PDB file of C-alpha atoms in Angstrom:
ATOM      1  CA  UNK A   1      -0.086   0.112  -0.070  1.00 64.00           C
ATOM      2  CA  UNK A   2       1.812   3.496  -1.021  1.00 74.00           C
ATOM      3  CA  UNK A   3       1.409   5.813   1.326  1.00 91.00           C
ATOM      4  CA  UNK A   4       1.513   9.934   0.590  1.00 95.00           C
ATOM      5  CA  UNK A   5       3.577  10.433  -2.442  1.00 96.00           C
ATOM      6  CA  UNK A   6       4.652  13.933  -3.568  1.00 97.00           C
ATOM      7  CA  UNK A   7       6.505  15.333  -6.759  1.00 97.00           C
ATOM      8  CA  UNK A   8       9.084  16.590  -7.620  1.00 97.00           C
ATOM      9  CA  UNK A   9      11.537  15.616  -4.520  1.00 96.00           C
ATOM     10  CA  UNK A  10      13.238  18.902  -5.298  1.00 96.00           C
ATOM     11  CA  UNK A  11      12.964  22.118  -7.052  1.00 96.00           C
ATOM     12  CA  UNK A  12      14.765  25.348  -7.606  1.00 98.00           C
ATOM     13  CA  UNK A  13      13.237  28.251  -8.775  1.00 98.00           C
ATOM     14  CA  UNK A  14      14.064  32.142  -9.998  1.00 98.00           C
ATOM     15  CA  UNK A  15      11.827  35.078  -7.856  1.00 98.00           C
ATOM     16  CA  UNK A  16       8.539  35.732  -9.699  1.00 98.00           C
ATOM     17  CA  UNK A  17       8.394  32.809 -11.419  1.00 98.00           C
ATOM     18  CA  UNK A  18       5.927  30.070 -10.460  1.00 98.00           C
ATOM     19  CA  UNK A  19       5.903  26.445  -9.629  1.00 98.00           C
ATOM     20  CA  UNK A  20       3.269  23.621  -9.384  1.00 98.00           C
ATOM     21  CA  UNK A  21       3.930  20.617  -6.709  1.00 98.00           C
ATOM     22  CA  UNK A  22       2.046  17.534  -6.542  1.00 98.00           C
ATOM     23  CA  UNK A  23       0.695  15.032  -4.347  1.00 98.00           C
ATOM     24  CA  UNK A  24      -1.294  11.536  -4.234  1.00 97.00           C
ATOM     25  CA  UNK A  25      -2.896  10.853  -0.894  1.00 94.00           C
ATOM     26  CA  UNK A  26      -2.543   7.608   0.895  1.00 91.00           C
ATOM     27  CA  UNK A  27      -5.210   5.102  -0.794  1.00 90.00           C
ATOM     28  CA  UNK A  28      -8.448   5.173   0.785  1.00 86.00           C
ATOM     29  CA  UNK A  29      -7.940   8.936   1.826  1.00 88.00           C
ATOM     30  CA  UNK A  30      -9.922  11.547   0.285  1.00 88.00           C
ATOM     31  CA  UNK A  31      -8.756  14.859   2.125  1.00 88.00           C
ATOM     32  CA  UNK A  32      -5.665  16.733   1.104  1.00 92.00           C
ATOM     33  CA  UNK A  33      -3.956  19.497   3.023  1.00 92.00           C
ATOM     34  CA  UNK A  34      -0.647  21.108   2.265  1.00 96.00           C
ATOM     35  CA  UNK A  35       2.081  22.525   4.672  1.00 96.00           C
ATOM     36  CA  UNK A  36       5.095  24.890   4.270  1.00 97.00           C
ATOM     37  CA  UNK A  37       7.429  24.330   6.494  1.00 96.00           C
ATOM     38  CA  UNK A  38      10.655  26.772   6.767  1.00 94.00           C
ATOM     39  CA  UNK A  39      14.022  26.084   7.964  1.00 91.00           C
ATOM     40  CA  UNK A  40      14.016  25.283  11.883  1.00 88.00           C
ATOM     41  CA  UNK A  41      10.416  25.607  12.203  1.00 91.00           C
ATOM     42  CA  UNK A  42       7.426  23.819  12.484  1.00 92.00           C
ATOM     43  CA  UNK A  43       4.729  22.972   9.146  1.00 94.00           C
ATOM     44  CA  UNK A  44       2.486  25.986   8.835  1.00 94.00           C
ATOM     45  CA  UNK A  45      -0.832  24.979   7.208  1.00 93.00           C
ATOM     46  CA  UNK A  46      -2.115  26.364   3.815  1.00 96.00           C
ATOM     47  CA  UNK A  47      -4.936  24.859   2.854  1.00 93.00           C
ATOM     48  CA  UNK A  48      -6.966  21.671   3.129  1.00 91.00           C
ATOM     49  CA  UNK A  49      -8.928  20.133  -0.383  1.00 91.00           C
ATOM     50  CA  UNK A  50     -12.127  17.678   0.076  1.00 87.00           C
ATOM     51  CA  UNK A  51     -14.422  16.743  -2.304  1.00 87.00           C
ATOM     52  CA  UNK A  52     -12.531  18.781  -4.786  1.00 92.00           C
ATOM     53  CA  UNK A  53     -12.730  22.093  -3.081  1.00 91.00           C
ATOM     54  CA  UNK A  54     -10.623  24.167  -1.063  1.00 91.00           C
ATOM     55  CA  UNK A  55     -12.378  24.072   2.765  1.00 86.00           C
ATOM     56  CA  UNK A  56      -9.973  25.454   5.240  1.00 85.00           C
ATOM     57  CA  UNK A  57      -7.504  28.012   4.460  1.00 91.00           C
ATOM     58  CA  UNK A  58      -4.056  29.201   6.784  1.00 91.00           C
ATOM     59  CA  UNK A  59      -3.044  32.671   6.574  1.00 93.00           C
ATOM     60  CA  UNK A  60      -1.336  32.544   3.090  1.00 96.00           C
ATOM     61  CA  UNK A  61      -1.616  35.177   0.380  1.00 97.00           C
ATOM     62  CA  UNK A  62      -3.539  34.741  -2.402  1.00 96.00           C
ATOM     63  CA  UNK A  63      -0.449  33.711  -4.504  1.00 98.00           C
ATOM     64  CA  UNK A  64      -0.996  30.411  -2.942  1.00 98.00           C
ATOM     65  CA  UNK A  65      -3.366  28.090  -4.683  1.00 97.00           C
ATOM     66  CA  UNK A  66      -4.587  24.455  -5.319  1.00 97.00           C
ATOM     67  CA  UNK A  67      -6.696  22.122  -6.686  1.00 97.00           C
ATOM     68  CA  UNK A  68      -7.790  18.555  -6.330  1.00 96.00           C
ATOM     69  CA  UNK A  69      -8.891  15.944  -8.476  1.00 96.00           C
ATOM     70  CA  UNK A  70     -11.765  13.663  -8.699  1.00 96.00           C
ATOM     71  CA  UNK A  71      -9.099  10.884  -8.172  1.00 94.00           C
ATOM     72  CA  UNK A  72      -8.360  12.654  -4.894  1.00 94.00           C
ATOM     73  CA  UNK A  73      -4.992  13.877  -6.227  1.00 96.00           C
ATOM     74  CA  UNK A  74      -4.060  17.664  -5.668  1.00 97.00           C
ATOM     75  CA  UNK A  75      -1.437  20.058  -6.881  1.00 98.00           C
ATOM     76  CA  UNK A  76       0.132  23.385  -4.811  1.00 98.00           C
ATOM     77  CA  UNK A  77       0.614  26.542  -7.221  1.00 98.00           C
ATOM     78  CA  UNK A  78       2.895  29.443  -5.900  1.00 98.00           C
ATOM     79  CA  UNK A  79       2.976  32.409  -8.463  1.00 97.00           C
ATOM     80  CA  UNK A  80       5.170  35.352  -8.121  1.00 98.00           C
ATOM     81  CA  UNK A  81       7.201  33.285  -6.017  1.00 98.00           C
ATOM     82  CA  UNK A  82       9.504  34.926  -3.765  1.00 98.00           C
ATOM     83  CA  UNK A  83      12.960  34.107  -1.978  1.00 97.00           C
ATOM     84  CA  UNK A  84      10.930  33.294   1.199  1.00 97.00           C
ATOM     85  CA  UNK A  85       8.665  31.090  -0.466  1.00 98.00           C
ATOM     86  CA  UNK A  86      11.863  28.850  -0.052  1.00 97.00           C
ATOM     87  CA  UNK A  87      10.806  25.846   2.287  1.00 97.00           C
ATOM     88  CA  UNK A  88       9.863  22.062   2.478  1.00 97.00           C
ATOM     89  CA  UNK A  89       6.448  21.769   1.514  1.00 98.00           C
ATOM     90  CA  UNK A  90       4.063  19.258   2.823  1.00 97.00           C
ATOM     91  CA  UNK A  91       1.096  17.152   1.717  1.00 96.00           C
ATOM     92  CA  UNK A  92      -0.953  15.355   4.145  1.00 93.00           C
ATOM     93  CA  UNK A  93      -3.898  13.125   3.422  1.00 91.00           C
ATOM     94  CA  UNK A  94      -6.798  11.981   5.983  1.00 86.00           C
ATOM     95  CA  UNK A  95      -9.581   9.380   5.727  1.00 77.00           C
ATOM     96  CA  UNK A  96     -13.594  10.310   5.984  1.00 60.00           C
ATOM     97  CA  UNK A  97     -15.331  10.617   8.846  1.00 47.00           C
ATOM     98  CA  UNK A  98     -14.625  10.082  12.470  1.00 42.00           C
ATOM     99  CA  UNK A  99     -12.246   7.563  11.844  1.00 46.00           C
ATOM    100  CA  UNK A 100     -10.840  10.212  10.518  1.00 55.00           C
ATOM    101  CA  UNK A 101      -7.703  10.938  13.469  1.00 67.00           C
ATOM    102  CA  UNK A 102      -4.547  10.062  12.133  1.00 79.00           C
ATOM    103  CA  UNK A 103      -2.812  12.660   9.078  1.00 86.00           C
ATOM    104  CA  UNK A 104      -0.068  10.786   6.935  1.00 90.00           C
ATOM    105  CA  UNK A 105       2.535  13.548   5.593  1.00 94.00           C
ATOM    106  CA  UNK A 106       4.702  12.606   2.643  1.00 96.00           C
ATOM    107  CA  UNK A 107       8.469  12.828   2.111  1.00 95.00           C
ATOM    108  CA  UNK A 108       7.868  16.542   0.990  1.00 97.00           C
ATOM    109  CA  UNK A 109       8.864  18.882  -2.050  1.00 97.00           C
ATOM    110  CA  UNK A 110      12.059  20.953  -0.945  1.00 97.00           C
ATOM    111  CA  UNK A 111      11.661  24.352  -2.620  1.00 98.00           C
ATOM    112  CA  UNK A 112      14.464  26.476  -3.376  1.00 98.00           C
ATOM    113  CA  UNK A 113      13.862  30.117  -4.907  1.00 98.00           C
ATOM    114  CA  UNK A 114      17.452  31.947  -6.070  1.00 97.00           C
TER     115      UNK A 114
ATOM    116  CA  UNK B   1      -6.751  24.739  18.725  1.00 61.00           C
ATOM    117  CA  UNK B   2      -5.214  24.975  22.117  1.00 65.00           C
ATOM    118  CA  UNK B   3      -1.270  26.311  22.523  1.00 87.00           C
ATOM    119  CA  UNK B   4       1.208  23.677  23.717  1.00 93.00           C
ATOM    120  CA  UNK B   5       4.174  24.213  25.391  1.00 94.00           C
ATOM    121  CA  UNK B   6       7.552  21.938  25.090  1.00 96.00           C
ATOM    122  CA  UNK B   7      11.038  21.665  25.808  1.00 97.00           C
ATOM    123  CA  UNK B   8      13.502  22.675  22.828  1.00 96.00           C
ATOM    124  CA  UNK B   9      15.439  19.823  23.128  1.00 97.00           C
ATOM    125  CA  UNK B  10      15.894  16.559  25.595  1.00 97.00           C
ATOM    126  CA  UNK B  11      18.650  13.707  25.643  1.00 97.00           C
ATOM    127  CA  UNK B  12      18.303  10.130  26.270  1.00 96.00           C
ATOM    128  CA  UNK B  13      20.453   7.254  26.478  1.00 97.00           C
ATOM    129  CA  UNK B  14      19.904   4.492  24.195  1.00 97.00           C
ATOM    130  CA  UNK B  15      17.653   1.779  25.720  1.00 97.00           C
ATOM    131  CA  UNK B  16      16.849   3.984  27.915  1.00 97.00           C
ATOM    132  CA  UNK B  17      12.868   5.525  28.486  1.00 97.00           C
ATOM    133  CA  UNK B  18      12.461   9.054  26.826  1.00 98.00           C
ATOM    134  CA  UNK B  19       9.773  11.174  28.648  1.00 98.00           C
ATOM    135  CA  UNK B  20       8.916  14.080  26.803  1.00 98.00           C
ATOM    136  CA  UNK B  21       6.835  16.796  28.664  1.00 97.00           C
ATOM    137  CA  UNK B  22       3.700  19.273  26.954  1.00 97.00           C
ATOM    138  CA  UNK B  23       2.266  21.781  28.777  1.00 96.00           C
ATOM    139  CA  UNK B  24      -1.848  22.447  27.336  1.00 93.00           C
ATOM    140  CA  UNK B  25      -3.038  24.370  30.019  1.00 91.00           C
ATOM    141  CA  UNK B  26      -5.722  25.864  27.776  1.00 90.00           C
ATOM    142  CA  UNK B  27      -7.055  22.593  26.144  1.00 90.00           C
ATOM    143  CA  UNK B  28     -10.398  22.792  25.689  1.00 87.00           C
ATOM    144  CA  UNK B  29     -13.101  19.417  26.544  1.00 87.00           C
ATOM    145  CA  UNK B  30     -12.862  18.431  22.783  1.00 84.00           C
ATOM    146  CA  UNK B  31      -9.394  19.267  21.813  1.00 88.00           C
ATOM    147  CA  UNK B  32      -7.285  15.412  21.612  1.00 90.00           C
ATOM    148  CA  UNK B  33      -3.626  15.373  22.794  1.00 93.00           C
ATOM    149  CA  UNK B  34      -1.871  14.202  19.496  1.00 93.00           C
ATOM    150  CA  UNK B  35       1.964  13.298  18.653  1.00 95.00           C
ATOM    151  CA  UNK B  36       3.444  13.754  15.668  1.00 95.00           C
ATOM    152  CA  UNK B  37       7.755  12.828  15.067  1.00 97.00           C
ATOM    153  CA  UNK B  38       9.933  14.325  12.115  1.00 97.00           C
ATOM    154  CA  UNK B  39      12.886  12.599  11.753  1.00 95.00           C
ATOM    155  CA  UNK B  40      15.324  15.275   9.714  1.00 88.00           C
ATOM    156  CA  UNK B  41      14.200  15.799   6.330  1.00 81.00           C
ATOM    157  CA  UNK B  42      11.103  13.401   6.199  1.00 90.00           C
ATOM    158  CA  UNK B  43       7.477  14.329   6.822  1.00 94.00           C
ATOM    159  CA  UNK B  44       6.028  13.734  10.085  1.00 95.00           C
ATOM    160  CA  UNK B  45       4.350  10.605  11.505  1.00 95.00           C
ATOM    161  CA  UNK B  46       2.212  10.280  13.547  1.00 92.00           C
ATOM    162  CA  UNK B  47       2.871   8.388  17.181  1.00 95.00           C
ATOM    163  CA  UNK B  48      -0.136   8.428  19.342  1.00 93.00           C
ATOM    164  CA  UNK B  49      -3.086  10.724  20.711  1.00 91.00           C
ATOM    165  CA  UNK B  50      -5.499  10.841  23.290  1.00 92.00           C
ATOM    166  CA  UNK B  51      -8.241  12.570  25.142  1.00 91.00           C
ATOM    167  CA  UNK B  52      -8.176  11.881  28.808  1.00 90.00           C
ATOM    168  CA  UNK B  53      -7.149   8.220  29.212  1.00 86.00           C
ATOM    169  CA  UNK B  54      -3.683   7.013  29.269  1.00 93.00           C
ATOM    170  CA  UNK B  55      -2.806   5.131  25.583  1.00 95.00           C
ATOM    171  CA  UNK B  56      -0.323   2.814  24.281  1.00 96.00           C
ATOM    172  CA  UNK B  57       0.624   1.504  21.022  1.00 94.00           C
ATOM    173  CA  UNK B  58       3.049  -0.145  19.526  1.00 94.00           C
ATOM    174  CA  UNK B  59       5.193   2.611  19.621  1.00 94.00           C
ATOM    175  CA  UNK B  60       4.693   4.734  22.797  1.00 97.00           C
ATOM    176  CA  UNK B  61       2.695   5.573  25.803  1.00 98.00           C
ATOM    177  CA  UNK B  62       1.653   8.966  26.534  1.00 98.00           C
ATOM    178  CA  UNK B  63       0.147   9.898  29.852  1.00 97.00           C
ATOM    179  CA  UNK B  64      -2.774  12.489  30.628  1.00 96.00           C
ATOM    180  CA  UNK B  65      -3.127  14.259  33.731  1.00 96.00           C
ATOM    181  CA  UNK B  66      -6.318  14.000  35.211  1.00 94.00           C
ATOM    182  CA  UNK B  67      -6.872  17.988  34.645  1.00 94.00           C
ATOM    183  CA  UNK B  68      -5.873  17.228  30.958  1.00 94.00           C
ATOM    184  CA  UNK B  69      -3.375  20.458  31.893  1.00 94.00           C
ATOM    185  CA  UNK B  70      -0.238  18.325  30.718  1.00 96.00           C
ATOM    186  CA  UNK B  71       0.787  15.265  29.396  1.00 97.00           C
ATOM    187  CA  UNK B  72       3.859  12.852  28.786  1.00 98.00           C
ATOM    188  CA  UNK B  73       5.039  11.018  25.422  1.00 98.00           C
ATOM    189  CA  UNK B  74       7.054   7.943  26.714  1.00 98.00           C
ATOM    190  CA  UNK B  75       9.194   5.939  24.085  1.00 98.00           C
ATOM    191  CA  UNK B  76       9.727   2.722  26.545  1.00 96.00           C
ATOM    192  CA  UNK B  77      12.889   1.730  25.438  1.00 95.00           C
ATOM    193  CA  UNK B  78      14.677   4.994  23.257  1.00 97.00           C
ATOM    194  CA  UNK B  79      17.059   3.827  20.352  1.00 97.00           C
ATOM    195  CA  UNK B  80      19.152   5.859  17.502  1.00 97.00           C
ATOM    196  CA  UNK B  81      16.110   5.902  15.249  1.00 96.00           C
ATOM    197  CA  UNK B  82      14.045   7.660  17.437  1.00 97.00           C
ATOM    198  CA  UNK B  83      15.974  10.895  17.326  1.00 98.00           C
ATOM    199  CA  UNK B  84      13.749  13.487  16.249  1.00 98.00           C
ATOM    200  CA  UNK B  85      11.781  16.431  16.679  1.00 97.00           C
ATOM    201  CA  UNK B  86       8.603  15.650  18.747  1.00 98.00           C
ATOM    202  CA  UNK B  87       5.304  18.098  18.198  1.00 96.00           C
ATOM    203  CA  UNK B  88       2.668  17.884  21.171  1.00 96.00           C
ATOM    204  CA  UNK B  89      -0.675  19.354  19.315  1.00 93.00           C
ATOM    205  CA  UNK B  90      -4.130  19.479  20.753  1.00 89.00           C
ATOM    206  CA  UNK B  91      -6.429  18.858  17.691  1.00 83.00           C
ATOM    207  CA  UNK B  92      -9.972  19.376  17.810  1.00 78.00           C
ATOM    208  CA  UNK B  93     -11.042  16.498  15.699  1.00 68.00           C
ATOM    209  CA  UNK B  94     -14.743  17.224  13.765  1.00 62.00           C
ATOM    210  CA  UNK B  95     -16.760  14.369  12.291  1.00 54.00           C
ATOM    211  CA  UNK B  96     -17.668  15.532   9.187  1.00 51.00           C
ATOM    212  CA  UNK B  97     -15.838  14.347   5.854  1.00 47.00           C
ATOM    213  CA  UNK B  98     -12.901  16.820   6.504  1.00 52.00           C
ATOM    214  CA  UNK B  99     -10.024  16.799   9.433  1.00 59.00           C
ATOM    215  CA  UNK B 100      -9.094  20.352  10.546  1.00 69.00           C
ATOM    216  CA  UNK B 101      -5.373  21.369  10.127  1.00 78.00           C
ATOM    217  CA  UNK B 102      -2.778  20.924  12.725  1.00 85.00           C
ATOM    218  CA  UNK B 103      -1.162  23.666  14.390  1.00 87.00           C
ATOM    219  CA  UNK B 104       2.760  22.800  15.102  1.00 90.00           C
ATOM    220  CA  UNK B 105       4.909  24.323  17.392  1.00 89.00           C
ATOM    221  CA  UNK B 106       8.275  24.202  16.991  1.00 90.00           C
ATOM    222  CA  UNK B 107       8.621  20.831  19.117  1.00 95.00           C
ATOM    223  CA  UNK B 108      11.429  19.321  20.783  1.00 97.00           C
ATOM    224  CA  UNK B 109      14.546  17.842  19.445  1.00 97.00           C
ATOM    225  CA  UNK B 110      14.984  14.716  21.195  1.00 98.00           C
ATOM    226  CA  UNK B 111      18.888  13.476  20.357  1.00 98.00           C
ATOM    227  CA  UNK B 112      19.008   9.803  21.657  1.00 98.00           C
ATOM    228  CA  UNK B 113      22.986   9.156  22.518  1.00 97.00           C
ATOM    229  CA  UNK B 114      24.806   5.703  22.135  1.00 95.00           C
TER     230      UNK B 114
END
Protein backbone atom coordinates (compact mmCIF):
# COMPACT_ATOMS: atom_id res chain seq x y z
CA UNK A 1 0.00 0.00 0.00
CA UNK A 2 1.67 3.19 -1.17
CA UNK A 3 1.63 6.02 1.29
CA UNK A 4 1.44 9.67 0.41
CA UNK A 5 3.64 10.50 -2.56
CA UNK A 6 4.85 13.92 -3.67
CA UNK A 7 6.62 15.18 -6.74
CA UNK A 8 9.08 16.51 -7.47
CA UNK A 9 11.48 15.81 -4.61
CA UNK A 10 13.51 18.95 -5.14
CA UNK A 11 12.94 22.06 -7.20
CA UNK A 12 14.89 25.23 -7.88
CA UNK A 13 13.07 28.29 -9.21
CA UNK A 14 13.84 31.96 -9.75
CA UNK A 15 12.03 34.86 -8.11
CA UNK A 16 8.86 35.79 -9.98
CA UNK A 17 8.37 32.35 -11.49
CA UNK A 18 5.47 30.01 -10.86
CA UNK A 19 5.65 26.48 -9.49
CA UNK A 20 3.30 23.48 -9.28
CA UNK A 21 3.75 20.74 -6.71
CA UNK A 22 1.87 17.46 -6.79
CA UNK A 23 0.54 15.05 -4.19
CA UNK A 24 -1.13 11.65 -4.32
CA UNK A 25 -2.91 10.70 -1.10
CA UNK A 26 -2.71 7.40 0.68
CA UNK A 27 -5.05 4.79 -0.76
CA UNK A 28 -8.55 5.22 0.66
CA UNK A 29 -8.00 8.82 1.74
CA UNK A 30 -10.05 11.66 0.28
CA UNK A 31 -8.79 14.76 2.12
CA UNK A 32 -5.52 16.48 1.28
CA UNK A 33 -3.83 19.21 3.30
CA UNK A 34 -0.76 21.24 2.37
CA UNK A 35 1.80 22.62 4.80
CA UNK A 36 4.85 24.85 4.42
CA UNK A 37 7.87 24.20 6.62
CA UNK A 38 10.62 26.79 6.74
CA UNK A 39 14.04 25.71 7.95
CA UNK A 40 14.09 25.16 11.71
CA UNK A 41 10.35 25.68 12.17
CA UNK A 42 7.29 23.48 12.49
CA UNK A 43 4.98 22.98 9.50
CA UNK A 44 2.46 25.76 8.85
CA UNK A 45 -0.96 24.94 7.40
CA UNK A 46 -1.65 26.37 3.93
CA UNK A 47 -5.01 24.87 2.94
CA UNK A 48 -7.07 21.71 2.78
CA UNK A 49 -9.06 20.12 -0.03
CA UNK A 50 -12.01 17.78 0.22
CA UNK A 51 -14.50 16.89 -2.53
CA UNK A 52 -12.46 19.03 -4.93
CA UNK A 53 -13.09 22.19 -2.91
CA UNK A 54 -10.87 24.24 -0.64
CA UNK A 55 -12.39 23.72 2.81
CA UNK A 56 -9.98 25.50 5.10
CA UNK A 57 -7.19 27.98 4.58
CA UNK A 58 -4.34 29.17 6.71
CA UNK A 59 -2.74 32.62 6.73
CA UNK A 60 -1.22 32.48 3.25
CA UNK A 61 -1.65 35.00 0.39
CA UNK A 62 -3.64 34.36 -2.75
CA UNK A 63 -0.40 33.58 -4.57
CA UNK A 64 -0.87 30.14 -3.05
CA UNK A 65 -3.63 28.20 -4.75
CA UNK A 66 -4.54 24.59 -5.15
CA UNK A 67 -6.68 22.02 -6.81
CA UNK A 68 -8.00 18.57 -6.06
CA UNK A 69 -8.83 16.10 -8.79
CA UNK A 70 -11.60 13.46 -8.88
CA UNK A 71 -9.03 10.79 -7.97
CA UNK A 72 -8.27 12.82 -4.78
CA UNK A 73 -4.78 13.82 -5.88
CA UNK A 74 -3.91 17.47 -5.43
CA UNK A 75 -1.72 20.26 -6.72
CA UNK A 76 -0.28 23.27 -4.96
CA UNK A 77 0.49 26.29 -7.14
CA UNK A 78 2.57 29.24 -6.07
CA UNK A 79 2.74 32.32 -8.31
CA UNK A 80 5.21 35.20 -8.31
CA UNK A 81 7.71 33.33 -6.19
CA UNK A 82 9.57 35.18 -3.45
CA UNK A 83 12.82 34.22 -1.78
CA UNK A 84 10.78 33.62 1.39
CA UNK A 85 8.83 30.87 -0.32
CA UNK A 86 11.89 28.64 -0.06
CA UNK A 87 10.77 25.80 2.19
CA UNK A 88 9.79 22.16 2.46
CA UNK A 89 6.23 21.72 1.21
CA UNK A 90 4.40 18.84 2.83
CA UNK A 91 1.24 17.12 1.75
CA UNK A 92 -0.88 15.19 4.25
CA UNK A 93 -3.87 12.99 3.59
CA UNK A 94 -6.62 11.74 5.84
CA UNK A 95 -9.74 9.65 5.55
CA UNK A 96 -13.42 10.36 5.92
CA UNK A 97 -15.49 10.74 9.02
CA UNK A 98 -14.91 9.94 12.66
CA UNK A 99 -12.23 7.40 11.91
CA UNK A 100 -10.09 10.13 10.45
CA UNK A 101 -7.88 10.74 13.47
CA UNK A 102 -4.50 10.47 11.79
CA UNK A 103 -2.94 12.50 9.02
CA UNK A 104 -0.33 10.78 6.88
CA UNK A 105 2.42 13.01 5.56
CA UNK A 106 4.43 12.63 2.41
CA UNK A 107 8.20 13.14 2.24
CA UNK A 108 7.79 16.69 0.98
CA UNK A 109 9.06 18.78 -1.90
CA UNK A 110 12.08 20.97 -1.17
CA UNK A 111 11.61 24.27 -3.04
CA UNK A 112 14.52 26.67 -3.36
CA UNK A 113 13.87 30.14 -4.78
CA UNK A 114 16.93 32.04 -5.98
CA UNK B 1 -6.47 24.81 18.72
CA UNK B 2 -4.98 25.32 22.15
CA UNK B 3 -1.33 26.35 22.38
CA UNK B 4 1.13 23.76 23.63
CA UNK B 5 4.51 24.32 25.26
CA UNK B 6 7.43 21.91 24.97
CA UNK B 7 11.10 22.07 25.94
CA UNK B 8 13.24 22.84 22.87
CA UNK B 9 15.59 19.91 23.33
CA UNK B 10 16.23 16.75 25.36
CA UNK B 11 18.81 13.99 25.41
CA UNK B 12 18.24 10.35 26.24
CA UNK B 13 20.59 7.37 26.51
CA UNK B 14 19.98 4.54 24.08
CA UNK B 15 17.91 1.78 25.67
CA UNK B 16 16.48 4.04 28.34
CA UNK B 17 12.99 5.47 28.45
CA UNK B 18 12.50 8.90 26.89
CA UNK B 19 9.89 11.02 28.63
CA UNK B 20 8.82 14.06 26.62
CA UNK B 21 6.64 16.59 28.47
CA UNK B 22 4.02 18.91 27.03
CA UNK B 23 1.97 21.64 28.67
CA UNK B 24 -1.48 22.47 27.26
CA UNK B 25 -3.15 24.40 30.08
CA UNK B 26 -5.78 26.00 27.79
CA UNK B 27 -6.91 22.78 26.15
CA UNK B 28 -10.67 22.56 25.65
CA UNK B 29 -12.83 19.56 26.43
CA UNK B 30 -13.15 18.45 22.82
CA UNK B 31 -9.46 18.74 21.94
CA UNK B 32 -7.33 15.64 21.79
CA UNK B 33 -3.62 15.55 22.55
CA UNK B 34 -1.70 14.36 19.49
CA UNK B 35 1.95 13.52 19.11
CA UNK B 36 3.82 13.51 15.82
CA UNK B 37 7.52 13.22 15.19
CA UNK B 38 9.68 14.33 12.30
CA UNK B 39 12.93 12.63 11.52
CA UNK B 40 15.37 14.87 9.69
CA UNK B 41 14.30 15.66 6.11
CA UNK B 42 11.18 13.47 6.29
CA UNK B 43 7.49 14.27 6.70
CA UNK B 44 5.94 14.18 10.17
CA UNK B 45 4.82 10.77 11.41
CA UNK B 46 1.82 10.17 13.64
CA UNK B 47 2.70 8.52 16.97
CA UNK B 48 -0.31 8.49 19.26
CA UNK B 49 -3.26 10.52 20.48
CA UNK B 50 -5.57 10.62 23.48
CA UNK B 51 -8.40 12.56 25.07
CA UNK B 52 -8.25 11.91 28.81
CA UNK B 53 -7.26 8.30 29.32
CA UNK B 54 -3.73 7.02 29.08
CA UNK B 55 -3.00 5.37 25.76
CA UNK B 56 -0.43 2.87 24.54
CA UNK B 57 0.45 1.54 21.13
CA UNK B 58 3.39 -0.21 19.55
CA UNK B 59 5.39 2.99 19.36
CA UNK B 60 4.77 4.81 22.62
CA UNK B 61 2.64 5.53 25.67
CA UNK B 62 0.77 8.75 26.35
CA UNK B 63 0.09 9.83 29.92
CA UNK B 64 -2.42 12.68 30.32
CA UNK B 65 -2.89 14.33 33.70
CA UNK B 66 -6.33 14.21 35.26
CA UNK B 67 -6.88 17.94 34.73
CA UNK B 68 -5.68 17.53 31.10
CA UNK B 69 -3.34 20.49 31.41
CA UNK B 70 -0.23 18.47 30.61
CA UNK B 71 0.88 15.18 29.15
CA UNK B 72 3.97 13.04 28.72
CA UNK B 73 4.96 10.94 25.73
CA UNK B 74 6.99 7.91 26.74
CA UNK B 75 9.26 5.97 24.39
CA UNK B 76 9.99 2.95 26.58
CA UNK B 77 13.31 1.87 25.07
CA UNK B 78 14.73 4.66 22.97
CA UNK B 79 16.93 3.77 19.99
CA UNK B 80 19.15 5.94 17.82
CA UNK B 81 16.39 5.90 15.20
CA UNK B 82 14.11 7.73 17.62
CA UNK B 83 16.24 10.87 17.25
CA UNK B 84 13.75 13.38 15.84
CA UNK B 85 11.70 16.50 16.55
CA UNK B 86 8.61 15.58 18.55
CA UNK B 87 5.50 17.73 18.25
CA UNK B 88 2.70 17.85 20.82
CA UNK B 89 -0.53 19.21 19.32
CA UNK B 90 -3.92 19.97 20.87
CA UNK B 91 -6.32 19.11 18.09
CA UNK B 92 -10.07 19.04 17.71
CA UNK B 93 -11.55 16.20 15.75
CA UNK B 94 -14.61 16.94 13.67
CA UNK B 95 -16.97 14.35 12.40
CA UNK B 96 -17.66 15.77 8.99
CA UNK B 97 -15.77 14.84 5.92
CA UNK B 98 -12.76 17.00 6.54
CA UNK B 99 -10.16 16.98 9.29
CA UNK B 100 -9.23 20.19 11.05
CA UNK B 101 -5.73 21.37 10.29
CA UNK B 102 -2.86 20.57 12.63
CA UNK B 103 -1.19 23.52 14.36
CA UNK B 104 2.46 22.68 14.91
CA UNK B 105 4.68 24.49 17.39
CA UNK B 106 8.45 24.26 17.49
CA UNK B 107 8.52 20.82 19.11
CA UNK B 108 11.23 19.09 21.14
CA UNK B 109 14.43 17.90 19.51
CA UNK B 110 15.10 14.52 21.09
CA UNK B 111 18.61 13.22 20.66
CA UNK B 112 19.22 9.60 21.60
CA UNK B 113 22.84 9.13 22.59
CA UNK B 114 24.77 5.85 22.13
